[in-house]
XYZ file of N, CA and C in Angstrom:
270
model
N -61.738 6.974 21.269
C -60.896 7.287 20.000
C -60.239 6.045 19.465
N -59.871 5.162 20.313
C -59.368 3.895 19.972
C -60.236 3.128 19.119
N -61.493 3.067 19.640
C -62.492 2.154 18.949
C -62.634 2.640 17.520
N -62.765 4.050 17.237
C -62.854 4.574 15.911
C -61.655 4.125 15.046
N -60.415 4.202 15.611
C -59.128 3.776 14.891
C -59.382 2.342 14.535
N -59.862 1.500 15.490
C -59.848 0.080 15.187
C -61.063 -0.261 14.108
N -62.051 0.377 14.136
C -63.181 0.247 13.060
C -62.665 0.569 11.734
N -61.830 1.601 11.599
C -61.314 2.114 10.402
C -60.432 1.020 9.733
N -59.569 0.533 10.527
C -58.560 -0.665 10.214
C -59.139 -1.959 9.992
N -60.335 -2.265 10.677
C -60.690 -3.535 10.622
C -61.078 -3.986 9.060
N -61.877 -3.194 8.452
C -62.463 -3.615 6.945
C -61.336 -3.749 6.153
N -60.204 -2.858 6.004
C -59.109 -3.069 5.188
C -58.479 -4.425 5.483
N -58.306 -4.768 6.805
C -57.570 -5.935 7.124
C -58.168 -7.172 6.913
N -59.608 -7.232 7.069
C -60.451 -8.240 6.851
C -60.426 -8.516 5.277
N -60.318 -7.467 4.388
C -60.240 -7.691 3.035
C -58.847 -8.203 2.650
N -57.848 -7.824 3.277
C -56.560 -7.936 3.042
C -56.262 -9.647 3.349
N -56.725 -9.988 4.505
C -56.455 -11.302 4.922
C -57.638 -12.350 4.791
N -58.743 -11.783 4.286
C -59.793 -12.706 3.904
C -60.585 -13.227 5.207
N -60.569 -12.560 6.224
C -61.165 -13.073 7.491
C -61.169 -11.897 8.456
N -62.597 -11.859 8.987
C -62.812 -10.806 10.143
C -61.941 -11.290 11.304
N -61.984 -12.680 11.554
C -61.425 -13.204 12.864
C -59.916 -12.886 12.897
N -59.275 -12.970 11.719
C -57.693 -12.711 11.734
C -57.546 -11.182 11.947
N -58.476 -10.292 11.196
C -58.416 -8.826 11.468
C -58.531 -8.477 13.103
N -59.455 -9.056 13.522
C -59.514 -8.891 14.977
C -58.563 -9.365 15.990
N -57.869 -10.454 15.556
C -56.743 -10.892 16.273
C -55.613 -10.022 16.066
N -55.221 -9.463 14.704
C -54.278 -8.569 14.542
C -54.472 -7.245 15.328
N -55.723 -6.736 15.428
C -56.186 -5.416 16.038
C -56.021 -5.479 17.455
N -55.978 -6.622 18.136
C -55.954 -6.865 19.486
C -54.407 -7.019 19.948
N -53.687 -7.157 19.065
C -52.029 -7.303 19.331
C -51.778 -8.613 19.674
N -52.694 -9.613 19.290
C -52.268 -10.994 19.567
C -51.346 -11.414 18.494
N -50.494 -12.569 19.023
C -49.564 -13.078 18.068
C -49.673 -14.585 18.302
N -49.449 -15.346 17.109
C -49.459 -16.745 17.070
C -48.570 -17.365 16.111
N -48.302 -18.723 16.410
C -47.484 -19.536 15.468
C -48.266 -19.616 14.233
N -47.767 -19.432 13.116
C -48.479 -19.677 11.684
C -48.757 -18.238 11.201
N -48.870 -17.292 11.950
C -49.178 -15.979 11.323
C -48.008 -15.507 10.504
N -48.189 -14.942 9.439
C -47.274 -14.457 8.608
C -46.481 -13.071 9.100
N -45.264 -13.025 8.687
C -44.522 -11.753 9.008
C -45.349 -10.405 8.703
N -46.038 -10.502 7.645
C -46.831 -9.245 7.412
C -47.995 -8.978 8.326
N -48.573 -10.151 8.613
C -49.700 -10.064 9.810
C -48.976 -9.427 11.179
N -47.854 -9.843 11.376
C -47.102 -9.398 12.762
C -46.796 -8.092 12.458
N -46.296 -7.566 11.442
C -46.067 -6.249 11.278
C -47.217 -5.239 11.325
N -48.445 -5.748 10.809
C -49.739 -5.090 10.843
C -50.051 -4.957 12.214
N -49.888 -5.908 13.117
C -50.185 -6.185 14.349
C -49.329 -5.277 15.247
N -48.055 -5.442 15.294
C -47.006 -4.885 16.244
C -46.164 -3.701 15.761
N -46.208 -3.557 14.306
C -45.531 -2.568 13.878
C -44.002 -3.052 13.470
N -43.167 -2.117 13.300
C -41.971 -2.609 12.685
C -41.046 -3.050 14.004
N -40.183 -4.084 13.857
C -39.488 -4.655 14.973
C -38.308 -3.603 15.256
N -37.916 -3.613 16.471
C -36.669 -2.736 16.967
C -35.237 -3.250 16.303
N -35.235 -4.532 16.131
C -33.988 -5.152 15.652
C -34.496 -6.363 14.825
N -33.590 -6.712 13.736
C -33.925 -7.969 13.018
C -32.623 -8.558 12.722
N -32.400 -9.857 12.970
C -31.221 -10.680 12.644
C -31.744 -11.559 11.679
N -31.167 -11.832 10.543
C -31.412 -12.661 9.456
C -30.340 -13.759 9.181
N -30.680 -15.013 9.130
C -29.890 -16.156 8.794
C -30.223 -16.822 7.681
N -29.322 -16.856 6.781
C -29.675 -17.653 5.456
C -29.149 -19.033 5.492
N -29.930 -20.168 5.283
C -29.715 -21.547 5.238
C -29.798 -21.961 3.695
N -29.603 -23.193 3.305
C -29.869 -23.743 2.014
C -31.195 -23.733 1.711
N -32.098 -24.178 2.757
C -33.623 -24.295 2.331
C -34.449 -23.473 2.955
N -34.000 -22.632 3.836
C -34.767 -21.611 4.575
C -34.149 -20.185 4.900
N -34.921 -19.435 5.262
C -34.411 -18.116 5.768
C -35.129 -18.000 7.201
N -34.341 -17.796 8.094
C -34.790 -17.571 9.428
C -34.478 -16.147 9.916
N -35.427 -15.317 10.591
C -35.295 -14.098 10.889
C -35.731 -14.147 12.349
N -34.995 -13.370 13.133
C -35.394 -12.980 14.603
C -35.566 -11.595 14.810
N -36.787 -11.336 14.956
C -37.425 -9.966 15.285
C -37.522 -9.739 16.632
N -36.859 -8.525 17.136
C -36.961 -8.236 18.514
C -37.879 -6.852 18.707
N -38.615 -6.864 19.720
C -39.506 -5.876 20.108
C -39.203 -5.269 21.452
N -39.417 -4.114 21.786
C -39.497 -3.570 23.160
C -38.070 -3.651 23.828
N -37.540 -2.449 23.772
C -36.130 -2.213 24.477
C -36.374 -2.357 25.907
N -35.596 -3.232 26.691
C -35.718 -3.445 28.020
C -34.451 -2.963 28.920
N -33.523 -2.435 28.070
C -32.321 -1.737 28.601
C -31.605 -1.140 27.614
N -30.422 -0.687 27.847
C -29.565 0.066 26.949
C -28.987 -1.023 25.778
N -28.826 -2.163 26.303
C -28.137 -3.146 25.051
C -29.159 -4.375 25.117
N -30.475 -4.266 25.695
C -31.260 -5.539 25.894
C -32.584 -5.225 25.410
N -32.932 -6.277 24.467
C -34.244 -6.435 23.853
C -35.201 -7.461 24.308
N -36.467 -7.302 24.299
C -37.403 -8.384 24.818
C -38.235 -8.797 23.497
N -39.199 -9.544 23.879
C -40.104 -10.134 22.889
C -39.346 -10.596 21.659
N -38.796 -11.824 21.571
C -37.969 -12.401 20.660
C -39.012 -13.218 19.766
N -39.144 -12.904 18.471
C -40.079 -13.506 17.481
C -39.193 -14.314 16.414
N -39.388 -15.777 16.267
C -38.612 -16.408 15.267
C -39.481 -16.593 13.934
N -38.995 -16.203 12.828
C -39.741 -16.369 11.534
C -39.025 -17.021 10.510
N -39.551 -18.305 10.007
C -38.948 -18.962 9.095
C -39.750 -18.965 7.754
N -39.060 -18.513 6.655
C -39.776 -18.285 5.290
C -40.850 -17.613 5.492
N -40.946 -16.530 6.180
C -42.005 -15.544 6.347
C -43.121 -16.016 7.274
N -43.061 -17.052 8.137
C -44.121 -17.345 8.974
C -43.606 -17.592 10.345
N -44.219 -17.058 11.439
C -43.968 -17.154 12.766
C -43.746 -18.655 13.298
N -42.580 -19.093 13.704
C -42.651 -20.609 14.083
C -42.332 -20.686 15.586
N -41.904 -19.349 16.309
C -41.838 -19.433 17.602
C -41.683 -18.015 18.314
N -41.819 -17.926 19.679
C -41.555 -16.629 20.242
C -41.247 -16.783 21.636
N -40.496 -15.834 22.212
C -40.241 -15.635 23.668
C -40.537 -14.404 24.147
N -41.202 -14.346 25.212
C -41.538 -13.036 26.134
C -40.929 -13.228 27.403
N -39.917 -12.015 27.630
C -39.269 -12.104 28.848
C -40.068 -11.978 30.142
């Protein structure tokens, strides 16, 4: 069933991002520095928590995924001006 779902999503993602390779990386759940926030959302879904910091020349967002405890979150993704620049996996 998952293979059918992936096949249905692959073509629209390939057209959206202009590359079958990027579509495959998104569908496999991979994350990399340089991917856009939109690609990350297409790959991992909406984050559990977002913290935004506004600076003079850039906007930094920290997206958190996966609740690890009542008040703890894991998978910290750092996004500057809409592009992933770093991440931490607990």
